[in-house]
Amino acid sequence: MTRQIRLNGFIGFSPVHLSPGLWAHPASRGADYNTLDYWVDIAKVLERGKFDALFIADGIGVHDVYGGNADGAIRSGAQLPKLDPLMLVSALAHETKDLGFGITASTSHELPAVLARRFSSLDHFTQGRIGWNIVTGYSDSGARAVGREKVIAHDTRYDRADEFLEVAYKLWEGSWEDAAVVRDRASGTFADPSRVHRVRHEGRHFDIDTIHLTEPSLQRTPYLFQAGASPRGRAFAARHAEAVFVGGPTPASIAPGIADIRARAAALGRDPRDIAVFTLATAIPARSRAEAENKLADYRRYTDPDGVLALFSGWTGIDFSAFDLDAPLTLSEVKENAVQSLLETFTVAEPDRVWTLREIIAHNGIGGRGPLFAGTPADIADELEAWVEAADVDGFNLSHAFFPDTFTDVVDLLVPELQRRGLYKQDYAPGTLRGKLSGSDRLKETHAGAAYRRLSAAA
């Protein structure tokens, strides 16, 4: 059977996400990022293209490492200003029928019972189309926003995340039994108290004594994305993730990490294929190669180099403002608590490839650190097939230059080519987001969260 390619639309709740400066392009609607009409139009385009999900990045920090301030990000509109994506979901769900929503939230900045309630609420309102992109945070800026002096140490963040998920599973899977809600008008009983259980948890990071405030939703646990690719992040993914988001400029830069995640999952008794891997990419299709090249050249005219380096400095924790743009980049600069895998992508992941900051500005300026495919639909379909084969990815989180151009062109030009080749679905499968992606509306029995389905009142 031909392996199907999956697509998510990847974006941030800002004037521009991974293409700093492109909000200013005359065809861009990025300046309208704070209007519902803008987001409803994006969601409708993605659903017309049978995308699995609208995947929205988020974080409460600002990119203020470059030059010691946030000026580069502010000036270019790069992930600042930034609104709360959880506020979008209900409105977009009301305007769509099948599109899923992957929303980013940090285990370092949230509390389990509070976040679990919000995701349960959205699972009800979306009829099972909500997903959580689990991150742990990486910036001192985000830490200061919640009253900490510095970001929690890298591996400790994942220890906290493991415990956060343990508590969340207890709430989602164990607090309410399937038959707890009866809605019996005759007896006046809404729910059976004997089937609703208090969750008690005492741990290193969290002490909880509560009943989950929402009745069971279609998925109970939201579909779980995860975006950490360090060794500790991969261990976390193998235990918890149903889908993993990775990123790198070439298949060789991400393939070893993907293989490691699948091997770790197998060692835990999971089917390695139960984890869907999405890699970052940007596609700029056109009816001819010349048209695609002209379109890309036009887009590059609006790239803001300081904005690109503001993002790169924020992700890595390194102030690149005083670096020689043409000097080789080395791993010796890596910061323990930043996004470790990102700098490795541009240093040691491919020993024969040496990157300079000037090359990174050009590469990352449109769509971020993943590959940028510009060409005919057939050209780009060939590239996607090659990546699936070489890196063992299941799909792509497609970034964009700006809306409406990039996503609309993908839906109108690239999707039909993928469908013609039998590589892409003709229509959505029925059911929840988890059901569409994994074939089951509930967590599989081999998933870590499934163990918490039958908590007793003494749990």
PDB file of C-alpha atoms in Angstrom, residues 249-250 252-253 328-329 344-356 359:
ATOM      1  CA  PRO A 249      17.380  21.447   6.382  1.00  0.00           C
ATOM      2  CA  THR A 250      18.062  17.964   4.967  1.00  0.00           C
ATOM      3  CA  ALA A 252      20.238  13.421   6.880  1.00  0.00           C
ATOM      4  CA  SER A 253      19.926  16.047   9.614  1.00  0.00           C
ATOM      5  CA  PRO A 328      31.703  28.806  10.287  1.00  0.00           C
ATOM      6  CA  LEU A 329      29.136  28.044  12.970  1.00  0.00           C
ATOM      7  CA  GLU A 344      23.061  20.651  16.317  1.00  0.00           C
ATOM      8  CA  THR A 345      21.062  20.673  13.068  1.00  0.00           C
ATOM      9  CA  PHE A 346      23.340  23.365  11.663  1.00  0.00           C
ATOM     10  CA  THR A 347      26.621  22.035  13.093  1.00  0.00           C
ATOM     11  CA  VAL A 348      27.188  18.346  13.873  1.00  0.00           C
ATOM     12  CA  ALA A 349      24.143  16.721  12.252  1.00  0.00           C
ATOM     13  CA  GLU A 350      25.910  16.783   8.890  1.00  0.00           C
ATOM     14  CA  PRO A 351      29.688  16.723   9.433  1.00  0.00           C
ATOM     15  CA  ASP A 352      30.407  17.538   5.781  1.00  0.00           C
ATOM     16  CA  ARG A 353      28.201  20.638   5.771  1.00  0.00           C
ATOM     17  CA  VAL A 354      29.480  23.868   7.317  1.00  0.00           C
ATOM     18  CA  TRP A 355      26.995  26.692   7.820  1.00  0.00           C
ATOM     19  CA  THR A 356      27.586  30.420   8.242  1.00  0.00           C
ATOM     20  CA  GLU A 359      23.629  31.142   4.863  1.00  0.00           C
TER      21      GLU A 359
END
